[in-house]
Amino acid sequence: QVQLVESGGGLVQAGGSLRLSCAASGTTFSSYGMGWFRQAPGKEREYVAGVSWSGGRTYYADSVKGRFTISRDNAENTVYLQMNSLKPEDTAVYYCAASKTSLPGVVLRTQSAYAYWGQGTQVTVSS
């Protein structure tokens, strides 16, 4: 069983930065594709970014491209989401997700592709 625990959320002013972390346990982390999703109040959960288990490939939603960076440290069993130039519309609960994949270069891009989810961390961006 895979456990995912997010941290690093909080309140920040528009234009500021936050770095989210997601610590994984209970599995061989390096064989899992990882992703970040978010859900704003009254809206559906949406994809933010994903990274292949090799770390060599990433993919971003258009809304965060150029501002957010996903990365992973397989030695530390942790995936990160560096968020810069934050906007009020980035306010949401951010979720980490994981799923095992046999292909090192694949970036999983849909909710249904992910088997394991964290509990979420709140990010609030004030204007």
mmCIF file of N, CA and C in Angstrom:
data_model
loop_
_atom_site.group_PDB
_atom_site.id
_atom_site.type_symbol
_atom_site.label_atom_id
_atom_site.label_comp_id
_atom_site.label_asym_id
_atom_site.label_seq_id
_atom_site.Cartn_x
_atom_site.Cartn_y
_atom_site.Cartn_z
ATOM 1 N N GLN A 1 0.837 -1.183 0.000
ATOM 2 C CA GLN A 1 0.000 0.000 0.000
ATOM 3 C C GLN A 1 0.881 1.245 0.000
ATOM 4 N N VAL A 2 0.521 2.188 -0.835
ATOM 5 C CA VAL A 2 1.281 3.427 -0.958
ATOM 6 C C VAL A 2 0.630 4.513 -0.125
ATOM 7 N N GLN A 3 1.428 5.183 0.682
ATOM 8 C CA GLN A 3 0.948 6.335 1.438
ATOM 9 C C GLN A 3 1.632 7.590 0.914
ATOM 10 N N LEU A 4 0.822 8.620 0.723
ATOM 11 C CA LEU A 4 1.321 9.902 0.239
ATOM 12 C C LEU A 4 0.931 10.995 1.222
ATOM 13 N N VAL A 5 1.888 11.803 1.614
ATOM 14 C CA VAL A 5 1.620 12.876 2.569
ATOM 15 C C VAL A 5 2.169 14.176 2.002
ATOM 16 N N GLU A 6 1.248 15.119 1.749
ATOM 17 C CA GLU A 6 1.637 16.428 1.228
ATOM 18 C C GLU A 6 1.941 17.396 2.361
ATOM 19 N N SER A 7 2.790 18.357 2.068
ATOM 20 C CA SER A 7 3.081 19.434 3.009
ATOM 21 C C SER A 7 3.541 20.652 2.218
ATOM 22 N N GLY A 8 3.596 21.788 2.913
ATOM 23 C CA GLY A 8 4.113 22.992 2.288
ATOM 24 C C GLY A 8 3.071 24.012 1.867
ATOM 25 N N GLY A 9 1.800 23.666 2.019
ATOM 26 C CA GLY A 9 0.763 24.621 1.681
ATOM 27 C C GLY A 9 0.715 25.769 2.677
ATOM 28 N N GLY A 10 -0.075 26.786 2.337
ATOM 29 C CA GLY A 10 -0.218 27.916 3.239
ATOM 30 C C GLY A 10 -0.829 29.106 2.536
ATOM 31 N N LEU A 11 -0.694 30.253 3.191
ATOM 32 C CA LEU A 11 -1.236 31.514 2.677
ATOM 33 C C LEU A 11 -0.083 32.353 2.138
ATOM 34 N N VAL A 12 -0.240 32.855 0.928
ATOM 35 C CA VAL A 12 0.801 33.666 0.303
ATOM 36 C C VAL A 12 0.143 34.770 -0.505
ATOM 37 N N GLN A 13 0.831 35.880 -0.648
ATOM 38 C CA GLN A 13 0.302 36.974 -1.457
ATOM 39 C C GLN A 13 0.529 36.686 -2.939
ATOM 40 N N ALA A 14 -0.291 37.284 -3.749
ATOM 41 C CA ALA A 14 -0.136 37.153 -5.197
ATOM 42 C C ALA A 14 1.272 37.576 -5.607
ATOM 43 N N GLY A 15 1.860 36.801 -6.490
ATOM 44 C CA GLY A 15 3.234 37.047 -6.911
ATOM 45 C C GLY A 15 4.263 36.283 -6.107
ATOM 46 N N GLY A 16 3.834 35.698 -5.012
ATOM 47 C CA GLY A 16 4.749 34.961 -4.151
ATOM 48 C C GLY A 16 4.970 33.531 -4.609
ATOM 49 N N SER A 17 5.702 32.797 -3.791
ATOM 50 C CA SER A 17 6.072 31.421 -4.121
ATOM 51 C C SER A 17 5.810 30.481 -2.952
ATOM 52 N N LEU A 18 5.566 29.233 -3.294
ATOM 53 C CA LEU A 18 5.468 28.155 -2.321
ATOM 54 C C LEU A 18 6.070 26.903 -2.938
ATOM 55 N N ARG A 19 6.580 26.029 -2.093
ATOM 56 C CA ARG A 19 7.024 24.730 -2.576
ATOM 57 C C ARG A 19 6.281 23.637 -1.819
ATOM 58 N N LEU A 20 5.542 22.846 -2.552
ATOM 59 C CA LEU A 20 4.844 21.712 -1.974
ATOM 60 C C LEU A 20 5.730 20.480 -2.046
ATOM 61 N N SER A 21 5.595 19.647 -1.031
ATOM 62 C CA SER A 21 6.303 18.373 -1.004
ATOM 63 C C SER A 21 5.303 17.250 -0.829
ATOM 64 N N CYS A 22 5.644 16.101 -1.368
ATOM 65 C CA CYS A 22 4.822 14.907 -1.208
ATOM 66 C C CYS A 22 5.757 13.746 -0.893
ATOM 67 N N ALA A 23 5.664 13.251 0.325
ATOM 68 C CA ALA A 23 6.498 12.141 0.755
ATOM 69 C C ALA A 23 5.748 10.833 0.568
ATOM 70 N N ALA A 24 6.393 9.886 -0.086
ATOM 71 C CA ALA A 24 5.777 8.591 -0.353
ATOM 72 C C ALA A 24 6.414 7.513 0.513
ATOM 73 N N SER A 25 5.595 6.555 0.916
ATOM 74 C CA SER A 25 6.108 5.427 1.687
ATOM 75 C C SER A 25 5.332 4.176 1.319
ATOM 76 N N GLY A 26 5.899 3.030 1.645
ATOM 77 C CA GLY A 26 5.213 1.768 1.425
ATOM 78 C C GLY A 26 5.430 1.159 0.064
ATOM 79 N N THR A 27 6.378 1.706 -0.693
ATOM 80 C CA THR A 27 6.584 1.180 -2.030
ATOM 81 C C THR A 27 7.965 1.568 -2.561
ATOM 82 N N THR A 28 8.307 1.008 -3.696
ATOM 83 C CA THR A 28 9.515 1.425 -4.410
ATOM 84 C C THR A 28 9.172 2.651 -5.231
ATOM 85 N N PHE A 29 9.441 3.790 -4.681
ATOM 86 C CA PHE A 29 9.004 5.066 -5.235
ATOM 87 C C PHE A 29 9.458 5.269 -6.666
ATOM 88 N N SER A 30 10.617 4.787 -6.989
ATOM 89 C CA SER A 30 11.203 5.104 -8.289
ATOM 90 C C SER A 30 10.454 4.487 -9.461
ATOM 91 N N SER A 31 9.560 3.543 -9.234
ATOM 92 C CA SER A 31 8.816 2.950 -10.331
ATOM 93 C C SER A 31 7.410 3.520 -10.470
ATOM 94 N N TYR A 32 7.158 4.652 -9.811
ATOM 95 C CA TYR A 32 5.844 5.269 -9.833
ATOM 96 C C TYR A 32 5.871 6.613 -10.554
ATOM 97 N N GLY A 33 4.928 6.763 -11.478
ATOM 98 C CA GLY A 33 4.696 8.088 -12.030
ATOM 99 C C GLY A 33 3.981 8.927 -10.975
ATOM 100 N N MET A 34 4.331 10.212 -10.903
ATOM 101 C CA MET A 34 3.779 11.077 -9.870
ATOM 102 C C MET A 34 3.128 12.288 -10.510
ATOM 103 N N GLY A 35 2.131 12.816 -9.817
ATOM 104 C CA GLY A 35 1.458 14.000 -10.338
ATOM 105 C C GLY A 35 0.886 14.864 -9.237
ATOM 106 N N TRP A 36 0.554 16.073 -9.617
ATOM 107 C CA TRP A 36 -0.137 17.009 -8.724
ATOM 108 C C TRP A 36 -1.451 17.426 -9.383
ATOM 109 N N PHE A 37 -2.482 17.455 -8.574
ATOM 110 C CA PHE A 37 -3.792 17.933 -8.988
ATOM 111 C C PHE A 37 -4.225 19.005 -7.996
ATOM 112 N N ARG A 38 -5.275 19.737 -8.356
ATOM 113 C CA ARG A 38 -5.827 20.712 -7.421
ATOM 114 C C ARG A 38 -7.329 20.807 -7.587
ATOM 115 N N GLN A 39 -7.971 21.226 -6.507
ATOM 116 C CA GLN A 39 -9.420 21.406 -6.530
ATOM 117 C C GLN A 39 -9.771 22.688 -5.804
ATOM 118 N N ALA A 40 -10.322 23.618 -6.550
ATOM 119 C CA ALA A 40 -10.774 24.883 -5.984
ATOM 120 C C ALA A 40 -12.213 24.733 -5.510
ATOM 121 N N PRO A 41 -12.648 25.587 -4.579
ATOM 122 C CA PRO A 41 -14.026 25.495 -4.078
ATOM 123 C C PRO A 41 -15.046 25.566 -5.202
ATOM 124 N N GLY A 42 -15.954 24.615 -5.220
ATOM 125 C CA GLY A 42 -17.014 24.608 -6.211
ATOM 126 C C GLY A 42 -16.602 24.139 -7.586
ATOM 127 N N LYS A 43 -15.368 23.690 -7.713
ATOM 128 C CA LYS A 43 -14.875 23.247 -9.023
ATOM 129 C C LYS A 43 -14.415 21.797 -8.958
ATOM 130 N N GLU A 44 -14.279 21.197 -10.123
ATOM 131 C CA GLU A 44 -13.789 19.829 -10.183
ATOM 132 C C GLU A 44 -12.268 19.805 -10.014
ATOM 133 N N ARG A 45 -11.780 18.657 -9.580
ATOM 134 C CA ARG A 45 -10.345 18.481 -9.458
ATOM 135 C C ARG A 45 -9.718 18.538 -10.844
ATOM 136 N N GLU A 46 -8.592 19.234 -10.945
ATOM 137 C CA GLU A 46 -7.939 19.371 -12.241
ATOM 138 C C GLU A 46 -6.458 19.035 -12.162
ATOM 139 N N TYR A 47 -5.947 18.609 -13.278
ATOM 140 C CA TYR A 47 -4.545 18.245 -13.392
ATOM 141 C C TYR A 47 -3.675 19.501 -13.351
ATOM 142 N N VAL A 48 -2.545 19.400 -12.650
ATOM 143 C CA VAL A 48 -1.598 20.511 -12.580
ATOM 144 C C VAL A 48 -0.290 20.150 -13.284
ATOM 145 N N ALA A 49 0.312 19.033 -12.864
ATOM 146 C CA ALA A 49 1.605 18.659 -13.436
ATOM 147 C C ALA A 49 1.887 17.184 -13.155
ATOM 148 N N GLY A 50 2.740 16.611 -13.979
ATOM 149 C CA GLY A 50 3.147 15.224 -13.770
ATOM 150 C C GLY A 50 4.610 15.039 -14.121
ATOM 151 N N VAL A 51 5.197 13.977 -13.554
ATOM 152 C CA VAL A 51 6.598 13.662 -13.817
ATOM 153 C C VAL A 51 6.730 12.155 -13.971
ATOM 154 N N SER A 52 7.548 11.742 -14.929
ATOM 155 C CA SER A 52 7.785 10.322 -15.136
ATOM 156 C C SER A 52 8.599 9.747 -13.986
ATOM 157 N N TRP A 53 8.595 8.419 -13.850
ATOM 158 C CA TRP A 53 9.317 7.883 -12.708
ATOM 159 C C TRP A 53 10.821 8.035 -12.845
ATOM 160 N N SER A 54 11.293 8.199 -14.058
ATOM 161 C CA SER A 54 12.717 8.464 -14.237
ATOM 162 C C SER A 54 13.077 9.911 -13.901
ATOM 163 N N GLY A 55 12.039 10.765 -13.864
ATOM 164 C CA GLY A 55 12.276 12.185 -13.626
ATOM 165 C C GLY A 55 12.645 12.952 -14.878
ATOM 166 N N GLY A 56 12.773 12.234 -15.981
ATOM 167 C CA GLY A 56 13.263 12.874 -17.188
ATOM 168 C C GLY A 56 12.224 13.613 -18.003
ATOM 169 N N ARG A 57 10.963 13.328 -17.727
ATOM 170 C CA ARG A 57 9.897 13.986 -18.487
ATOM 171 C C ARG A 57 8.875 14.590 -17.545
ATOM 172 N N THR A 58 8.379 15.754 -17.920
ATOM 173 C CA THR A 58 7.358 16.438 -17.154
ATOM 174 C C THR A 58 6.271 16.946 -18.100
ATOM 175 N N TYR A 59 5.138 17.248 -17.513
ATOM 176 C CA TYR A 59 4.024 17.793 -18.285
ATOM 177 C C TYR A 59 3.251 18.730 -17.388
ATOM 178 N N TYR A 60 2.770 19.843 -17.965
ATOM 179 C CA TYR A 60 2.080 20.853 -17.177
ATOM 180 C C TYR A 60 0.765 21.259 -17.830
ATOM 181 N N ALA A 61 -0.188 21.598 -16.989
ATOM 182 C CA ALA A 61 -1.399 22.227 -17.485
ATOM 183 C C ALA A 61 -1.041 23.610 -18.018
ATOM 184 N N ASP A 62 -1.754 24.054 -19.011
ATOM 185 C CA ASP A 62 -1.458 25.359 -19.606
ATOM 186 C C ASP A 62 -1.535 26.483 -18.581
ATOM 187 N N SER A 63 -2.417 26.342 -17.616
ATOM 188 C CA SER A 63 -2.636 27.404 -16.633
ATOM 189 C C SER A 63 -1.444 27.622 -15.716
ATOM 190 N N VAL A 64 -0.545 26.643 -15.623
ATOM 191 C CA VAL A 64 0.600 26.782 -14.714
ATOM 192 C C VAL A 64 1.935 26.739 -15.426
ATOM 193 N N LYS A 65 1.906 26.483 -16.724
ATOM 194 C CA LYS A 65 3.144 26.353 -17.488
ATOM 195 C C LYS A 65 3.968 27.628 -17.391
ATOM 196 N N GLY A 66 5.248 27.470 -17.106
ATOM 197 C CA GLY A 66 6.134 28.617 -16.963
ATOM 198 C C GLY A 66 6.192 29.184 -15.556
ATOM 199 N N ARG A 67 5.267 28.776 -14.692
ATOM 200 C CA ARG A 67 5.247 29.265 -13.311
ATOM 201 C C ARG A 67 5.517 28.149 -12.304
ATOM 202 N N PHE A 68 5.070 26.949 -12.602
ATOM 203 C CA PHE A 68 5.227 25.816 -11.692
ATOM 204 C C PHE A 68 6.278 24.855 -12.244
ATOM 205 N N THR A 69 6.978 24.198 -11.336
ATOM 206 C CA THR A 69 7.955 23.179 -11.732
ATOM 207 C C THR A 69 7.793 21.949 -10.845
ATOM 208 N N ILE A 70 7.607 20.813 -11.471
ATOM 209 C CA ILE A 70 7.529 19.553 -10.743
ATOM 210 C C ILE A 70 8.875 18.863 -10.828
ATOM 211 N N SER A 71 9.277 18.254 -9.723
ATOM 212 C CA SER A 71 10.524 17.502 -9.700
ATOM 213 C C SER A 71 10.407 16.383 -8.694
ATOM 214 N N ARG A 72 11.353 15.465 -8.733
ATOM 215 C CA ARG A 72 11.311 14.360 -7.787
ATOM 216 C C ARG A 72 12.715 13.988 -7.354
ATOM 217 N N ASP A 73 12.795 13.454 -6.144
ATOM 218 C CA ASP A 73 14.036 12.939 -5.604
ATOM 219 C C ASP A 73 13.770 11.496 -5.217
ATOM 220 N N ASN A 74 14.167 10.579 -6.058
ATOM 221 C CA ASN A 74 13.861 9.166 -5.794
ATOM 222 C C ASN A 74 14.600 8.630 -4.577
ATOM 223 N N ALA A 75 15.728 9.210 -4.265
ATOM 224 C CA ALA A 75 16.468 8.774 -3.073
ATOM 225 C C ALA A 75 15.734 9.165 -1.799
ATOM 226 N N GLU A 76 14.970 10.269 -1.867
ATOM 227 C CA GLU A 76 14.229 10.751 -0.702
ATOM 228 C C GLU A 76 12.752 10.379 -0.763
ATOM 229 N N ASN A 77 12.342 9.651 -1.824
ATOM 230 C CA ASN A 77 10.933 9.258 -1.975
ATOM 231 C C ASN A 77 10.000 10.466 -1.916
ATOM 232 N N THR A 78 10.395 11.532 -2.564
ATOM 233 C CA THR A 78 9.641 12.775 -2.469
ATOM 234 C C THR A 78 9.483 13.419 -3.839
ATOM 235 N N VAL A 79 8.308 13.963 -4.075
ATOM 236 C CA VAL A 79 8.063 14.761 -5.270
ATOM 237 C C VAL A 79 7.718 16.179 -4.817
ATOM 238 N N TYR A 80 8.143 17.149 -5.614
ATOM 239 C CA TYR A 80 7.972 18.548 -5.252
ATOM 240 C C TYR A 80 7.174 19.283 -6.326
ATOM 241 N N LEU A 81 6.546 20.360 -5.893
ATOM 242 C CA LEU A 81 5.920 21.280 -6.827
ATOM 243 C C LEU A 81 6.327 22.688 -6.409
ATOM 244 N N GLN A 82 7.237 23.281 -7.161
ATOM 245 C CA GLN A 82 7.647 24.652 -6.928
ATOM 246 C C GLN A 82 6.681 25.562 -7.654
ATOM 247 N N MET A 83 6.052 26.447 -6.916
ATOM 248 C CA MET A 83 5.032 27.333 -7.481
ATOM 249 C C MET A 83 5.495 28.774 -7.342
ATOM 250 N N ASN A 84 5.724 29.427 -8.457
ATOM 251 C CA ASN A 84 6.159 30.814 -8.480
ATOM 252 C C ASN A 84 5.086 31.688 -9.121
ATOM 253 N N SER A 85 5.208 32.974 -8.931
ATOM 254 C CA SER A 85 4.270 33.943 -9.521
ATOM 255 C C SER A 85 2.824 33.527 -9.272
ATOM 256 N N LEU A 86 2.541 33.197 -8.052
ATOM 257 C CA LEU A 86 1.211 32.686 -7.710
ATOM 258 C C LEU A 86 0.128 33.734 -7.922
ATOM 259 N N LYS A 87 -1.031 33.243 -8.334
ATOM 260 C CA LYS A 87 -2.185 34.100 -8.607
ATOM 261 C C LYS A 87 -3.335 33.675 -7.702
ATOM 262 N N PRO A 88 -4.282 34.571 -7.436
ATOM 263 C CA PRO A 88 -5.443 34.183 -6.625
ATOM 264 C C PRO A 88 -6.169 32.966 -7.195
ATOM 265 N N GLU A 89 -6.175 32.808 -8.490
ATOM 266 C CA GLU A 89 -6.858 31.660 -9.095
ATOM 267 C C GLU A 89 -6.125 30.345 -8.892
ATOM 268 N N ASP A 90 -4.935 30.389 -8.305
ATOM 269 C CA ASP A 90 -4.230 29.163 -7.936
ATOM 270 C C ASP A 90 -4.700 28.624 -6.584
ATOM 271 N N THR A 91 -5.548 29.383 -5.906
ATOM 272 C CA THR A 91 -6.080 28.942 -4.615
ATOM 273 C C THR A 91 -6.862 27.649 -4.773
ATOM 274 N N ALA A 92 -6.470 26.643 -4.006
ATOM 275 C CA ALA A 92 -7.095 25.323 -4.111
ATOM 276 C C ALA A 92 -6.471 24.392 -3.081
ATOM 277 N N VAL A 93 -7.082 23.231 -2.944
ATOM 278 C CA VAL A 93 -6.431 22.129 -2.229
ATOM 279 C C VAL A 93 -5.616 21.370 -3.267
ATOM 280 N N TYR A 94 -4.350 21.180 -2.960
ATOM 281 C CA TYR A 94 -3.445 20.507 -3.890
ATOM 282 C C TYR A 94 -3.227 19.066 -3.424
ATOM 283 N N TYR A 95 -3.369 18.143 -4.375
ATOM 284 C CA TYR A 95 -3.250 16.730 -4.085
ATOM 285 C C TYR A 95 -2.085 16.115 -4.854
ATOM 286 N N CYS A 96 -1.381 15.255 -4.173
ATOM 287 C CA CYS A 96 -0.327 14.459 -4.787
ATOM 288 C C CYS A 96 -0.936 13.110 -5.182
ATOM 289 N N ALA A 97 -0.482 12.571 -6.302
ATOM 290 C CA ALA A 97 -1.002 11.291 -6.763
ATOM 291 C C ALA A 97 0.133 10.431 -7.319
ATOM 292 N N ALA A 98 -0.074 9.114 -7.265
ATOM 293 C CA ALA A 98 0.964 8.191 -7.714
ATOM 294 C C ALA A 98 0.338 6.979 -8.385
ATOM 295 N N SER A 99 1.080 6.432 -9.333
ATOM 296 C CA SER A 99 0.643 5.186 -9.930
ATOM 297 C C SER A 99 1.843 4.472 -10.521
ATOM 298 N N LYS A 100 1.865 3.162 -10.355
ATOM 299 C CA LYS A 100 2.979 2.377 -10.849
ATOM 300 C C LYS A 100 2.926 2.290 -12.363
ATOM 301 N N THR A 101 4.080 2.433 -12.975
ATOM 302 C CA THR A 101 4.162 2.309 -14.417
ATOM 303 C C THR A 101 5.468 1.621 -14.793
ATOM 304 N N SER A 102 5.403 0.807 -15.837
ATOM 305 C CA SER A 102 6.587 0.076 -16.263
ATOM 306 C C SER A 102 7.445 0.893 -17.234
ATOM 307 N N LEU A 103 6.937 2.046 -17.652
ATOM 308 C CA LEU A 103 7.631 2.844 -18.660
ATOM 309 C C LEU A 103 8.263 4.064 -18.004
ATOM 310 N N PRO A 104 9.580 4.169 -18.001
ATOM 311 C CA PRO A 104 10.257 5.249 -17.277
ATOM 312 C C PRO A 104 9.994 6.638 -17.838
ATOM 313 N N GLY A 105 9.595 6.727 -19.109
ATOM 314 C CA GLY A 105 9.424 8.044 -19.716
ATOM 315 C C GLY A 105 7.998 8.511 -19.807
ATOM 316 N N VAL A 106 7.060 7.754 -19.244
ATOM 317 C CA VAL A 106 5.650 8.103 -19.358
ATOM 318 C C VAL A 106 5.246 9.104 -18.283
ATOM 319 N N VAL A 107 4.508 10.128 -18.696
ATOM 320 C CA VAL A 107 3.927 11.079 -17.749
ATOM 321 C C VAL A 107 2.424 10.851 -17.752
ATOM 322 N N LEU A 108 1.882 10.475 -16.619
ATOM 323 C CA LEU A 108 0.448 10.219 -16.489
ATOM 324 C C LEU A 108 -0.283 11.555 -16.371
ATOM 325 N N ARG A 109 -1.381 11.701 -17.132
ATOM 326 C CA ARG A 109 -2.001 13.021 -17.253
ATOM 327 C C ARG A 109 -3.460 13.073 -16.848
ATOM 328 N N THR A 110 -4.046 11.941 -16.467
ATOM 329 C CA THR A 110 -5.465 11.960 -16.114
ATOM 330 C C THR A 110 -5.674 11.420 -14.713
ATOM 331 N N GLN A 111 -6.775 11.832 -14.090
ATOM 332 C CA GLN A 111 -7.073 11.362 -12.731
ATOM 333 C C GLN A 111 -7.208 9.853 -12.693
ATOM 334 N N SER A 112 -7.833 9.301 -13.705
ATOM 335 C CA SER A 112 -8.087 7.868 -13.717
ATOM 336 C C SER A 112 -6.805 7.047 -13.831
ATOM 337 N N ALA A 113 -5.721 7.676 -14.252
ATOM 338 C CA ALA A 113 -4.452 6.955 -14.382
ATOM 339 C C ALA A 113 -3.751 6.763 -13.047
ATOM 340 N N TYR A 114 -4.175 7.516 -12.044
ATOM 341 C CA TYR A 114 -3.513 7.479 -10.744
ATOM 342 C C TYR A 114 -4.285 6.620 -9.751
ATOM 343 N N ALA A 115 -3.554 5.742 -9.087
ATOM 344 C CA ALA A 115 -4.182 4.793 -8.169
ATOM 345 C C ALA A 115 -4.155 5.245 -6.711
ATOM 346 N N TYR A 116 -3.200 6.104 -6.382
ATOM 347 C CA TYR A 116 -3.024 6.493 -4.979
ATOM 348 C C TYR A 116 -3.022 8.010 -4.862
ATOM 349 N N TRP A 117 -3.633 8.476 -3.762
ATOM 350 C CA TRP A 117 -3.807 9.913 -3.564
ATOM 351 C C TRP A 117 -3.451 10.296 -2.135
ATOM 352 N N GLY A 118 -2.897 11.504 -1.993
ATOM 353 C CA GLY A 118 -2.689 12.049 -0.665
ATOM 354 C C GLY A 118 -3.952 12.728 -0.165
ATOM 355 N N GLN A 119 -3.861 13.296 1.035
ATOM 356 C CA GLN A 119 -5.032 13.905 1.665
ATOM 357 C C GLN A 119 -5.209 15.362 1.263
ATOM 358 N N GLY A 120 -4.187 15.946 0.643
ATOM 359 C CA GLY A 120 -4.285 17.310 0.160
ATOM 360 C C GLY A 120 -3.691 18.331 1.113
ATOM 361 N N THR A 121 -3.252 19.442 0.543
ATOM 362 C CA THR A 121 -2.747 20.565 1.327
ATOM 363 C C THR A 121 -3.308 21.854 0.737
ATOM 364 N N GLN A 122 -3.760 22.747 1.607
ATOM 365 C CA GLN A 122 -4.431 23.969 1.171
ATOM 366 C C GLN A 122 -3.409 25.029 0.754
ATOM 367 N N VAL A 123 -3.646 25.611 -0.402
ATOM 368 C CA VAL A 123 -2.879 26.755 -0.867
ATOM 369 C C VAL A 123 -3.847 27.904 -1.083
ATOM 370 N N THR A 124 -3.585 29.017 -0.426
ATOM 371 C CA THR A 124 -4.433 30.194 -0.558
ATOM 372 C C THR A 124 -3.578 31.370 -0.994
ATOM 373 N N VAL A 125 -3.965 31.989 -2.099
ATOM 374 C CA VAL A 125 -3.234 33.131 -2.641
ATOM 375 C C VAL A 125 -4.119 34.364 -2.518
ATOM 376 N N SER A 126 -3.670 35.328 -1.756
ATOM 377 C CA SER A 126 -4.442 36.550 -1.556
ATOM 378 C C SER A 126 -4.052 37.602 -2.591
ATOM 379 N N SER A 127 -5.029 38.423 -2.937
ATOM 380 C CA SER A 127 -4.776 39.464 -3.947
ATOM 381 C C SER A 127 -4.304 40.757 -3.322
#
